[in-house]
Amino acid sequence: MQDETQNFVWVNSKLKTLFTSSPQSKASLMLLGIDLGTSSVKVLLLDTDGTVVGEASSAYDVNAPYPGWAETNPEAWWLAVAIAVQKAVKNRQVEVQAIALSGQMHGVVLTDAEGTPLRPAILWADTRSSEMLPQYDVLDSSMRSQLANPIAAGMAGASLLWLRKYEPEVYARARWVVQPKDWLRLRLTGKVAAEPSDASGTLLYDVVSDCWALDVIAALKLRSDWLPELLPSSSSIAGNLIPEAASHLELIVNTPVIAGAADTAAAALGNGLIQPGTVQLTVGSAAQIITPRSQPIVDSYGRTHLYRAALPHQWYTLAAIQNAGLALEWVKGVLGYTWEQVYAEAFAVPLGCEGLTFLPYLTGDRTPHLDPLARGAWVGLGLHHTRAHLMRAALEGVAFSLKQGLDAIAATGVTATQLRLAGGGTLEPMWQQLLADVLQVSLYSTTVAAASARGAAILAGMGIGVFQDAIATQSSGQNTTPNNPDSSLEAAWQRYQSLYPSLHQWHHLGD
């Protein structure tokens, strides 16, 4: 591979992005990536040589008026986007050649014909639609296979079933149903559209045939007339910046707006995770293990998700671990630790925690159990255990949960010999070593700041032809190799695997 086709390489210990550029690419051209996250928007201004020129974020509230609900007023997104864009772009408005979007998946925004929201957006973390999931369970198996995904609350299809039952007037009035970043694009361009990477996470999409699953929608007795037209790809030009939006963002009217991608797909592109067979672990409040695919391989066990990638003719398999940093932060707070104390005390406890095991299912579980009622526990407590043991058990429990996710990925035909690490939750060397020892694979760091916004900016460049393509190459960051298997850690892993089946009935006593 020639140097000019390389995408991700390490230079002076800093990740720099290079692209296959078309002849008209110039250093003065800027690309704007906007990532509409769950609680904040991140904006990144990228030069065509891969240099980050500007970066900013702005927060907004996630509201929970009732237990299990998670909503945001889309107008709060609109105000926050303006703040972040103005901070990131500053006085470079005329240099911005294109805009592309990334955004949180699975959510629902109902609008009228002009795109005005009729109610707050229902977000991915909203579990009110759990009671609707049996309507998917009775679908014909051929229809279920089209969706290529486990059925979970918080996904658009389930949320729409809830709205039909409990808010029928709003349901009937709505002209469009769109995902969060697609609503933002509607405000930018005045045009309604969807694209495959976000649509594939709605439980209304035929992931294998790459179109809306109209027979599934009909079987669920949901409306199909409010679904937007699907653009061909994440790098398609969706429209141009209208005057009202240009004034709001302080940008130039008619700037091209590119379709963009779901946040996970955009982050994979931004991190250079493109080549099928590579596997990446991202740890934050939750954790995700993803691997790109050149064919849509459906998990026959129903433990992992399959979505469209940001690049054409690619998909990715995802194991969703619901409780990672979230569980560790909770345990740390309950035990009164600082992170410095965790590293000093918990990692001094022997492997296996001398018989103590922690289940991290504080908010239920996705991969592998798909059980929203699963709950956490310490099991095996004795008088010899200290708070350091409790913390160490939590670290091992989260690591074991990640191992179950990696095993679920392997069951779909991709065995990781190396694992890329991304996200702020994998930076501590002692934690990396524990992960390597539990997962028994070598780890290497490829942390890129604001990866989803960066991926969106890359799509902006691809959409207007500044980048002909983005091609991934191996990156060589700090490597962490696993120690030889330890019998105490292996015994702890066996205990961990046995506990969920043993406690499953207890979790569901009140169901």
Short mmCIF file of C-alpha atoms in Angstrom, two decimals:
data_model
loop_
_atom_site.label_atom_id
_atom_site.label_comp_id
_atom_site.label_asym_id
_atom_site.label_seq_id
_atom_site.Cartn_x
_atom_site.Cartn_y
_atom_site.Cartn_z
CA MET A 1 0.00 0.00 0.00
CA GLN A 2 1.41 3.35 -1.00
CA ASP A 3 1.83 6.11 1.56
CA GLU A 4 -0.74 8.40 -0.05
CA THR A 5 -3.52 5.83 0.45
CA GLN A 6 -2.91 5.41 4.18
CA ASN A 7 -5.63 6.59 6.52
CA PHE A 8 -4.51 6.11 10.11
CA VAL A 9 -0.84 6.10 11.09
CA TRP A 10 1.02 7.00 14.24
CA VAL A 11 3.42 9.93 14.00
CA ASN A 12 5.41 11.10 17.03
CA SER A 13 2.97 9.19 19.27
CA LYS A 14 0.05 11.31 18.01
CA LEU A 15 -2.70 9.99 15.76
CA LYS A 16 -2.77 11.86 12.48
CA THR A 17 -5.31 11.25 9.72
CA LEU A 18 -4.37 11.17 6.06
CA PHE A 19 -6.78 10.59 3.24
CA THR A 20 -6.91 9.67 -0.40
CA SER A 21 -7.70 13.13 -1.71
CA SER A 22 -8.95 14.31 -5.05
CA PRO A 23 -6.79 16.79 -6.99
CA GLN A 24 -8.91 19.80 -5.93
CA SER A 25 -8.29 19.17 -2.19
CA LYS A 26 -6.67 22.21 -0.57
CA ALA A 27 -5.47 22.80 2.98
CA SER A 28 -7.70 25.88 3.34
CA LEU A 29 -10.88 23.83 2.92
CA MET A 30 -12.65 23.05 6.18
CA LEU A 31 -15.20 20.34 6.96
CA LEU A 32 -17.69 20.56 9.81
CA GLY A 33 -18.77 17.46 11.74
CA ILE A 34 -21.68 17.74 14.20
CA ASP A 35 -22.31 14.86 16.63
CA LEU A 36 -25.71 15.07 18.36
CA GLY A 37 -25.13 12.97 21.47
CA THR A 38 -27.47 11.97 24.27
CA SER A 39 -26.57 14.80 26.68
CA SER A 40 -24.39 17.12 24.59
CA VAL A 41 -23.50 18.04 21.03
CA LYS A 42 -19.87 17.93 19.90
CA VAL A 43 -18.68 19.91 16.90
CA LEU A 44 -15.37 19.44 15.12
CA LEU A 45 -13.83 21.57 12.37
CA LEU A 46 -11.42 19.47 10.30
CA ASP A 47 -8.86 20.61 7.75
CA THR A 48 -8.50 18.37 4.71
CA ASP A 49 -5.04 17.28 5.90
CA GLY A 50 -6.68 15.76 9.00
CA THR A 51 -5.80 18.56 11.42
CA VAL A 52 -8.46 19.47 13.97
CA VAL A 53 -8.81 23.25 13.64
CA GLY A 54 -11.68 23.80 16.06
CA GLU A 55 -13.67 21.80 18.57
CA ALA A 56 -16.49 22.63 20.98
CA SER A 57 -19.43 21.10 22.80
CA SER A 58 -22.64 22.25 24.45
CA ALA A 59 -24.84 20.31 26.87
CA TYR A 60 -28.60 19.89 27.22
CA ASP A 61 -30.87 18.03 29.60
CA VAL A 62 -32.22 14.51 29.35
CA ASN A 63 -35.54 14.60 31.19
CA ALA A 64 -37.19 11.72 33.04
CA PRO A 65 -40.68 12.89 34.02
CA TYR A 66 -41.54 9.31 34.99
CA PRO A 67 -39.39 6.30 35.96
CA GLY A 68 -37.87 4.68 32.88
CA TRP A 69 -38.50 7.67 30.61
CA ALA A 70 -35.74 9.56 28.78
CA GLU A 71 -36.71 12.58 26.68
CA THR A 72 -35.19 15.77 25.30
CA ASN A 73 -36.87 18.78 23.71
CA PRO A 74 -35.40 18.98 20.18
CA GLU A 75 -35.35 22.77 20.45
CA ALA A 76 -32.71 22.32 23.17
CA TRP A 77 -30.60 20.48 20.59
CA TRP A 78 -31.07 23.35 18.14
CA LEU A 79 -29.89 25.96 20.64
CA ALA A 80 -26.90 23.86 21.75
CA VAL A 81 -25.81 23.19 18.16
CA ALA A 82 -25.61 26.92 17.49
CA ILE A 83 -23.47 27.51 20.57
CA ALA A 84 -21.05 24.69 19.73
CA VAL A 85 -20.80 25.50 16.01
CA GLN A 86 -20.03 29.17 16.67
CA LYS A 87 -17.34 28.25 19.22
CA ALA A 88 -15.70 25.68 16.93
CA VAL A 89 -15.83 27.69 13.69
CA LYS A 90 -15.13 31.17 15.09
CA ASN A 91 -14.16 33.37 12.12
CA ARG A 92 -13.65 30.59 9.55
CA GLN A 93 -17.20 30.53 8.15
CA VAL A 94 -16.15 31.09 4.54
CA GLU A 95 -13.76 28.14 4.71
CA VAL A 96 -16.45 25.63 5.71
CA GLN A 97 -17.11 23.66 2.52
CA ALA A 98 -19.57 21.05 3.84
CA ILE A 99 -21.39 19.89 6.95
CA ALA A 100 -22.22 16.33 7.99
CA LEU A 101 -23.98 14.89 11.00
CA SER A 102 -23.65 12.07 13.48
CA GLY A 103 -26.18 11.28 16.16
CA GLN A 104 -27.50 9.05 18.91
CA MET A 105 -29.35 6.04 17.57
CA HIS A 106 -32.83 4.57 18.05
CA GLY A 107 -34.68 7.73 19.14
CA VAL A 108 -37.98 9.09 17.81
CA VAL A 109 -38.90 12.65 16.85
CA LEU A 110 -42.50 13.18 15.68
CA THR A 111 -43.02 16.33 13.62
CA ASP A 112 -45.66 18.13 11.61
CA ALA A 113 -45.26 18.74 7.87
CA GLU A 114 -42.88 21.67 8.47
CA GLY A 115 -40.63 19.65 10.81
CA THR A 116 -41.85 21.22 14.06
CA PRO A 117 -41.69 18.64 16.88
CA LEU A 118 -45.08 17.63 18.30
CA ARG A 119 -43.67 16.33 21.58
CA PRO A 120 -40.25 15.78 23.22
CA ALA A 121 -38.00 13.26 21.50
CA ILE A 122 -38.05 9.75 22.99
CA LEU A 123 -34.43 8.61 23.38
CA TRP A 124 -32.66 5.25 23.17
CA ALA A 125 -32.40 5.01 26.98
CA ASP A 126 -36.18 5.16 27.39
CA THR A 127 -37.62 1.83 28.58
CA ARG A 128 -41.34 2.69 28.66
CA SER A 129 -41.88 0.59 25.52
CA SER A 130 -40.90 -2.69 27.25
CA GLU A 131 -44.56 -3.69 27.42
CA MET A 132 -44.79 -3.42 23.61
CA LEU A 133 -42.03 -5.92 22.81
CA PRO A 134 -44.33 -9.00 22.73
CA GLN A 135 -45.88 -7.52 19.56
CA TYR A 136 -42.54 -8.18 17.87
CA ASP A 137 -42.29 -11.66 19.39
CA VAL A 138 -45.37 -12.87 17.51
CA LEU A 139 -44.07 -11.78 14.11
CA ASP A 140 -43.33 -14.45 11.56
CA SER A 141 -39.73 -15.67 11.83
CA SER A 142 -38.96 -14.47 8.30
CA MET A 143 -39.98 -10.95 9.31
CA ARG A 144 -37.87 -11.10 12.46
CA SER A 145 -34.89 -12.21 10.40
CA GLN A 146 -35.21 -9.11 8.20
CA LEU A 147 -34.66 -6.90 11.25
CA ALA A 148 -31.41 -8.78 12.02
CA ASN A 149 -31.42 -7.47 15.59
CA PRO A 150 -32.56 -8.35 19.07
CA ILE A 151 -35.83 -6.71 20.08
CA ALA A 152 -35.18 -4.09 22.75
CA ALA A 153 -37.02 -1.23 24.41
CA GLY A 154 -35.94 2.25 23.38
CA MET A 155 -35.71 1.43 19.69
CA ALA A 156 -37.91 3.48 17.38
CA GLY A 157 -40.36 0.76 16.42
CA ALA A 158 -41.14 -0.13 20.03
CA SER A 159 -41.46 3.55 21.00
CA LEU A 160 -43.91 4.14 18.14
CA LEU A 161 -46.05 1.25 19.36
CA TRP A 162 -46.16 2.95 22.77
CA LEU A 163 -47.11 6.29 21.22
CA ARG A 164 -49.90 4.68 19.23
CA LYS A 165 -51.39 3.26 22.42
CA TYR A 166 -50.86 6.10 24.88
CA GLU A 167 -50.69 9.26 22.73
CA PRO A 168 -53.01 8.45 19.81
CA GLU A 169 -53.76 12.11 18.98
CA VAL A 170 -50.08 12.97 18.56
CA TYR A 171 -49.55 9.71 16.67
CA ALA A 172 -52.34 10.63 14.23
CA ARG A 173 -51.24 14.26 13.78
CA ALA A 174 -47.62 13.50 12.96
CA ARG A 175 -46.46 13.88 9.36
CA TRP A 176 -42.90 12.62 9.84
CA VAL A 177 -41.05 10.31 12.19
CA VAL A 178 -37.29 10.84 12.14
CA GLN A 179 -34.21 9.96 14.14
CA PRO A 180 -32.51 12.72 16.17
CA LYS A 181 -29.74 13.66 13.74
CA ASP A 182 -32.19 13.43 10.82
CA TRP A 183 -34.39 16.00 12.55
CA LEU A 184 -31.36 18.26 12.92
CA ARG A 185 -30.62 17.88 9.21
CA LEU A 186 -34.26 18.78 8.49
CA ARG A 187 -33.75 22.04 10.41
CA LEU A 188 -30.55 22.71 8.46
CA THR A 189 -31.90 21.99 4.96
CA GLY A 190 -35.70 22.03 5.11
CA LYS A 191 -35.65 18.53 3.58
CA VAL A 192 -36.78 15.30 5.20
CA ALA A 193 -34.62 12.21 4.68
CA ALA A 194 -33.16 9.15 6.38
CA GLU A 195 -30.03 7.13 5.67
CA PRO A 196 -29.18 3.44 6.15
CA SER A 197 -26.89 3.49 9.22
CA ASP A 198 -29.50 5.12 11.47
CA ALA A 199 -32.51 3.46 9.85
CA SER A 200 -31.00 0.03 10.49
CA GLY A 201 -31.33 0.64 14.25
CA THR A 202 -35.06 1.37 14.27
CA LEU A 203 -36.51 -2.17 14.22
CA LEU A 204 -38.40 -0.96 11.14
CA TYR A 205 -35.65 -1.69 8.61
CA ASP A 206 -34.74 -4.71 6.51
CA VAL A 207 -31.01 -4.82 7.25
CA VAL A 208 -30.34 -7.60 4.76
CA SER A 209 -32.21 -6.07 1.80
CA ASP A 210 -31.31 -2.49 2.77
CA CYS A 211 -34.76 -0.86 2.77
CA TRP A 212 -37.67 -0.11 5.06
CA ALA A 213 -39.29 -3.37 6.23
CA LEU A 214 -42.76 -2.49 4.98
CA ASP A 215 -44.21 -5.94 5.65
CA VAL A 216 -43.02 -5.77 9.27
CA ILE A 217 -44.48 -2.28 9.64
CA ALA A 218 -47.80 -3.50 8.22
CA ALA A 219 -47.83 -6.54 10.52
CA LEU A 220 -47.29 -4.27 13.53
CA LYS A 221 -50.12 -2.03 12.23
CA LEU A 222 -47.83 0.97 12.31
CA ARG A 223 -47.97 3.77 9.77
CA SER A 224 -45.56 3.74 6.85
CA ASP A 225 -46.55 7.06 5.28
CA TRP A 226 -44.47 9.06 7.77
CA LEU A 227 -41.16 7.31 7.01
CA PRO A 228 -38.71 9.53 5.09
CA GLU A 229 -37.10 8.65 1.81
CA LEU A 230 -33.83 6.78 2.27
CA LEU A 231 -30.75 8.46 0.86
CA PRO A 232 -28.32 6.01 -0.81
CA SER A 233 -25.51 6.38 1.73
CA SER A 234 -24.13 8.34 4.66
CA SER A 235 -22.01 10.43 2.27
CA SER A 236 -24.93 11.47 0.04
CA ILE A 237 -25.62 15.18 -0.29
CA ALA A 238 -28.93 15.73 1.51
CA GLY A 239 -29.42 19.42 0.75
CA ASN A 240 -27.99 22.86 1.39
CA LEU A 241 -28.03 25.17 4.39
CA ILE A 242 -31.16 27.32 4.29
CA PRO A 243 -31.04 31.01 5.28
CA GLU A 244 -32.75 30.58 8.66
CA ALA A 245 -30.28 27.83 9.70
CA ALA A 246 -27.29 29.73 8.30
CA SER A 247 -28.23 32.76 10.38
CA HIS A 248 -28.74 30.62 13.50
CA LEU A 249 -25.33 28.93 13.15
CA GLU A 250 -23.53 31.95 11.70
CA LEU A 251 -22.51 29.97 8.60
CA ILE A 252 -22.83 30.57 4.87
CA VAL A 253 -26.16 30.01 3.07
CA ASN A 254 -26.21 27.05 0.64
CA THR A 255 -23.29 25.21 2.29
CA PRO A 256 -23.76 21.53 1.30
CA VAL A 257 -25.16 19.31 4.06
CA ILE A 258 -24.23 15.62 3.87
CA ALA A 259 -26.51 12.87 5.20
CA GLY A 260 -24.19 11.72 7.98
CA ALA A 261 -24.36 8.53 10.04
CA ALA A 262 -25.41 6.99 13.34
CA ASP A 263 -22.93 7.80 16.10
CA THR A 264 -21.39 4.32 16.35
CA ALA A 265 -20.95 4.08 12.59
CA ALA A 266 -19.44 7.57 12.44
CA ALA A 267 -17.11 6.81 15.37
CA ALA A 268 -15.88 3.66 13.63
CA LEU A 269 -15.03 5.75 10.58
CA GLY A 270 -13.45 8.46 12.72
CA ASN A 271 -11.34 5.87 14.53
CA GLY A 272 -10.28 4.15 11.28
CA LEU A 273 -12.20 0.96 12.08
CA ILE A 274 -13.02 0.03 8.50
CA GLN A 275 -11.32 -3.26 7.66
CA PRO A 276 -13.49 -6.39 8.15
CA GLY A 277 -11.99 -8.70 10.75
CA THR A 278 -10.75 -5.96 13.06
CA VAL A 279 -12.45 -5.65 16.44
CA GLN A 280 -12.70 -2.60 18.69
CA LEU A 281 -13.74 -2.18 22.33
CA THR A 282 -15.03 1.21 23.43
CA VAL A 283 -15.62 1.72 27.15
CA GLY A 284 -17.61 4.62 28.55
CA SER A 285 -20.69 4.49 30.76
CA ALA A 286 -21.66 1.52 28.62
CA ALA A 287 -19.32 -0.50 26.42
CA GLN A 288 -19.47 -1.56 22.81
CA ILE A 289 -17.54 -4.20 20.94
CA ILE A 290 -17.84 -3.79 17.18
CA THR A 291 -16.41 -5.39 14.08
CA PRO A 292 -16.93 -4.27 10.45
CA ARG A 293 -18.34 -6.75 7.94
CA SER A 294 -18.49 -6.91 4.17
CA GLN A 295 -21.66 -9.04 4.31
CA PRO A 296 -24.74 -8.81 6.57
CA ILE A 297 -24.15 -11.78 8.89
CA VAL A 298 -27.11 -12.17 11.28
CA ASP A 299 -26.42 -13.51 14.78
CA SER A 300 -28.34 -16.79 14.95
CA TYR A 301 -28.25 -16.59 18.77
CA GLY A 302 -29.78 -13.10 18.82
CA ARG A 303 -27.16 -11.72 21.20
CA THR A 304 -25.53 -9.06 19.02
CA HIS A 305 -26.78 -6.27 16.78
CA LEU A 306 -26.20 -5.84 13.05
CA TYR A 307 -26.29 -2.34 11.58
CA ARG A 308 -25.31 -0.60 8.37
CA ALA A 309 -21.90 1.10 8.46
CA ALA A 310 -21.10 4.65 7.34
CA LEU A 311 -19.34 3.40 4.21
CA PRO A 312 -21.31 1.87 1.31
CA HIS A 313 -21.64 -1.93 1.20
CA GLN A 314 -20.47 -2.38 4.79
CA TRP A 315 -22.17 -3.45 7.99
CA TYR A 316 -20.96 -3.93 11.55
CA THR A 317 -21.75 -6.37 14.32
CA LEU A 318 -22.12 -4.82 17.76
CA ALA A 319 -22.15 -6.33 21.23
CA ALA A 320 -23.81 -3.82 23.59
CA ILE A 321 -22.66 -4.07 27.21
CA GLN A 322 -25.03 -1.88 29.16
CA ASN A 323 -23.11 -1.56 32.45
CA ALA A 324 -19.41 -0.74 32.26
CA GLY A 325 -18.14 2.62 33.51
CA LEU A 326 -21.65 3.25 34.83
CA ALA A 327 -21.35 0.30 37.24
CA LEU A 328 -17.77 1.12 38.23
CA GLU A 329 -18.65 4.75 39.00
CA TRP A 330 -21.57 3.60 41.13
CA VAL A 331 -19.45 1.13 43.12
CA LYS A 332 -16.66 3.67 43.53
CA GLY A 333 -19.14 6.21 44.90
CA VAL A 334 -20.86 3.78 47.25
CA LEU A 335 -17.49 2.67 48.66
CA GLY A 336 -16.23 6.24 48.99
CA TYR A 337 -13.21 5.76 46.74
CA THR A 338 -11.36 8.16 44.50
CA TRP A 339 -9.92 6.68 41.32
CA GLU A 340 -6.42 7.10 42.75
CA GLN A 341 -7.46 4.98 45.73
CA VAL A 342 -9.03 2.39 43.44
CA TYR A 343 -5.76 1.94 41.57
CA ALA A 344 -3.76 1.81 44.79
CA GLU A 345 -5.99 -0.54 46.80
CA ALA A 346 -8.24 -2.59 44.52
CA PHE A 347 -5.46 -3.69 42.21
CA ALA A 348 -3.51 -4.93 45.24
CA VAL A 349 -6.21 -7.57 45.85
CA PRO A 350 -5.32 -11.02 44.43
CA LEU A 351 -6.84 -12.12 41.13
CA GLY A 352 -10.23 -13.71 41.68
CA CYS A 353 -10.94 -11.55 44.77
CA GLU A 354 -10.58 -14.55 47.07
CA GLY A 355 -13.97 -15.96 46.10
CA LEU A 356 -15.97 -12.74 45.70
CA THR A 357 -17.92 -12.13 42.45
CA PHE A 358 -19.79 -9.06 41.24
CA LEU A 359 -22.61 -8.98 38.69
CA PRO A 360 -22.72 -5.50 37.09
CA TYR A 361 -26.31 -5.55 35.81
CA LEU A 362 -27.43 -2.36 37.61
CA THR A 363 -29.66 -1.27 34.72
CA GLY A 364 -30.46 -4.65 33.19
CA ASP A 365 -28.40 -6.28 30.45
CA ARG A 366 -28.18 -6.24 26.67
CA THR A 367 -25.47 -8.56 25.29
CA PRO A 368 -25.62 -11.44 25.97
CA HIS A 369 -28.77 -11.85 28.11
CA LEU A 370 -31.16 -9.19 26.71
CA ASP A 371 -32.78 -8.94 30.12
CA PRO A 372 -33.97 -5.49 31.26
CA LEU A 373 -34.87 -6.93 34.66
CA ALA A 374 -31.41 -8.35 35.44
CA ARG A 375 -29.87 -6.78 38.52
CA GLY A 376 -26.44 -6.49 40.10
CA ALA A 377 -25.07 -8.36 43.11
CA TRP A 378 -21.96 -9.21 45.11
CA VAL A 379 -21.93 -12.96 45.74
CA GLY A 380 -19.58 -14.89 48.02
CA LEU A 381 -18.96 -12.27 50.71
CA GLY A 382 -16.95 -13.37 53.75
CA LEU A 383 -15.47 -11.77 56.84
CA HIS A 384 -12.08 -11.66 55.14
CA HIS A 385 -13.32 -9.34 52.41
CA THR A 386 -12.68 -5.58 52.53
CA ARG A 387 -13.92 -2.62 50.50
CA ALA A 388 -10.89 -3.16 48.26
CA HIS A 389 -12.22 -6.66 47.50
CA LEU A 390 -15.63 -5.20 46.68
CA MET A 391 -14.06 -2.73 44.24
CA ARG A 392 -11.76 -5.33 42.70
CA ALA A 393 -14.73 -7.67 42.23
CA ALA A 394 -16.57 -4.88 40.39
CA LEU A 395 -13.62 -4.37 38.04
CA GLU A 396 -13.42 -8.10 37.37
CA GLY A 397 -17.21 -8.33 36.94
CA VAL A 398 -17.22 -5.64 34.27
CA ALA A 399 -14.24 -7.31 32.56
CA PHE A 400 -16.11 -10.64 32.58
CA SER A 401 -19.16 -8.93 31.07
CA LEU A 402 -16.91 -7.62 28.27
CA LYS A 403 -15.59 -11.16 27.78
CA GLN A 404 -19.14 -12.39 27.28
CA GLY A 405 -19.60 -9.69 24.64
CA LEU A 406 -16.38 -10.69 22.88
CA ASP A 407 -17.47 -14.34 22.96
CA ALA A 408 -20.80 -13.32 21.39
CA ILE A 409 -18.90 -11.54 18.60
CA ALA A 410 -16.74 -14.64 18.10
CA ALA A 411 -19.87 -16.78 17.74
CA THR A 412 -20.80 -14.73 14.64
CA GLY A 413 -17.55 -15.80 12.97
CA VAL A 414 -15.03 -13.12 13.96
CA THR A 415 -12.33 -14.19 16.41
CA ALA A 416 -10.21 -11.34 17.74
CA THR A 417 -6.47 -11.92 17.92
CA GLN A 418 -5.97 -8.26 18.76
CA LEU A 419 -8.42 -5.77 20.22
CA ARG A 420 -8.39 -2.05 19.57
CA LEU A 421 -9.21 0.11 22.60
CA ALA A 422 -11.08 3.39 22.30
CA GLY A 423 -12.85 5.72 24.68
CA GLY A 424 -11.81 7.33 27.94
CA GLY A 425 -12.63 4.24 30.00
CA THR A 426 -9.60 2.24 28.85
CA LEU A 427 -6.68 4.59 29.54
CA GLU A 428 -5.38 3.28 32.90
CA PRO A 429 -2.55 0.71 32.38
CA MET A 430 -3.58 -1.53 35.31
CA TRP A 431 -7.15 -1.67 33.99
CA GLN A 432 -5.84 -2.43 30.51
CA GLN A 433 -3.77 -5.29 31.91
CA LEU A 434 -6.79 -6.77 33.72
CA LEU A 435 -8.78 -6.57 30.50
CA ALA A 436 -6.00 -8.27 28.55
CA ASP A 437 -5.75 -11.04 31.16
CA VAL A 438 -9.52 -11.65 31.24
CA LEU A 439 -10.05 -11.42 27.48
CA GLN A 440 -6.77 -13.22 26.66
CA VAL A 441 -6.05 -10.98 23.67
CA SER A 442 -3.49 -8.27 23.03
CA LEU A 443 -4.83 -4.74 23.33
CA TYR A 444 -3.69 -1.55 21.63
CA SER A 445 -4.97 1.98 22.09
CA THR A 446 -6.35 4.05 19.21
CA THR A 447 -8.08 6.79 21.16
CA VAL A 448 -9.30 9.63 18.97
CA ALA A 449 -11.01 12.61 20.56
CA ALA A 450 -14.58 13.22 19.38
CA ALA A 451 -14.47 10.22 17.04
CA SER A 452 -18.13 10.50 15.97
CA ALA A 453 -17.79 14.18 15.06
CA ARG A 454 -14.54 13.36 13.26
CA GLY A 455 -16.27 10.61 11.32
CA ALA A 456 -19.01 13.06 10.36
CA ALA A 457 -16.40 15.54 9.11
CA ILE A 458 -14.83 12.78 7.00
CA LEU A 459 -18.25 12.02 5.50
CA ALA A 460 -18.60 15.73 4.69
CA GLY A 461 -15.35 15.53 2.73
CA MET A 462 -16.43 12.36 0.94
CA GLY A 463 -19.79 13.89 0.09
CA ILE A 464 -18.32 16.84 -1.82
CA GLY A 465 -15.44 14.86 -3.34
CA VAL A 466 -12.62 16.31 -1.26
CA PHE A 467 -11.90 12.79 -0.03
CA GLN A 468 -12.27 10.06 -2.61
CA ASP A 469 -12.30 7.41 0.09
CA ALA A 470 -11.11 6.61 3.57
CA ILE A 471 -8.87 3.55 3.86
CA ALA A 472 -7.84 2.02 7.15
CA THR A 473 -4.38 0.74 7.99
CA GLN A 474 -3.03 -0.78 11.17
CA SER A 475 -2.16 1.64 13.96
CA SER A 476 0.50 0.80 16.52
CA GLY A 477 -0.19 2.47 19.83
CA GLN A 478 0.69 1.24 23.32
CA ASN A 479 0.31 -2.56 23.36
CA THR A 480 -0.83 -4.57 26.36
CA THR A 481 -0.27 -8.31 26.11
CA PRO A 482 -2.08 -10.83 28.31
CA ASN A 483 -0.30 -12.74 31.04
CA ASN A 484 -0.53 -16.51 31.04
CA PRO A 485 -3.97 -17.73 32.16
CA ASP A 486 -4.32 -17.65 35.94
CA SER A 487 -6.22 -20.41 37.75
CA SER A 488 -7.79 -17.99 40.26
CA LEU A 489 -9.02 -15.72 37.49
CA GLU A 490 -10.32 -18.71 35.54
CA ALA A 491 -12.22 -19.93 38.62
CA ALA A 492 -13.71 -16.45 39.05
CA TRP A 493 -14.80 -16.48 35.39
CA GLN A 494 -16.54 -19.83 35.87
CA ARG A 495 -18.33 -18.50 38.96
CA TYR A 496 -19.42 -15.40 37.07
CA GLN A 497 -20.89 -17.41 34.19
CA SER A 498 -22.90 -19.59 36.57
CA LEU A 499 -24.49 -16.76 38.55
CA TYR A 500 -26.85 -15.17 36.03
CA PRO A 501 -28.68 -18.45 35.25
CA SER A 502 -28.89 -19.14 38.99
CA LEU A 503 -30.31 -15.69 39.84
CA HIS A 504 -32.47 -15.26 36.72
CA GLN A 505 -35.69 -16.47 38.36
CA TRP A 506 -35.12 -14.23 41.38
CA HIS A 507 -34.69 -11.19 39.07
CA HIS A 508 -38.10 -11.92 37.53
CA LEU A 509 -40.13 -12.65 40.67
CA GLY A 510 -41.95 -9.34 40.36
CA ASP A 511 -42.40 -9.55 36.59
#
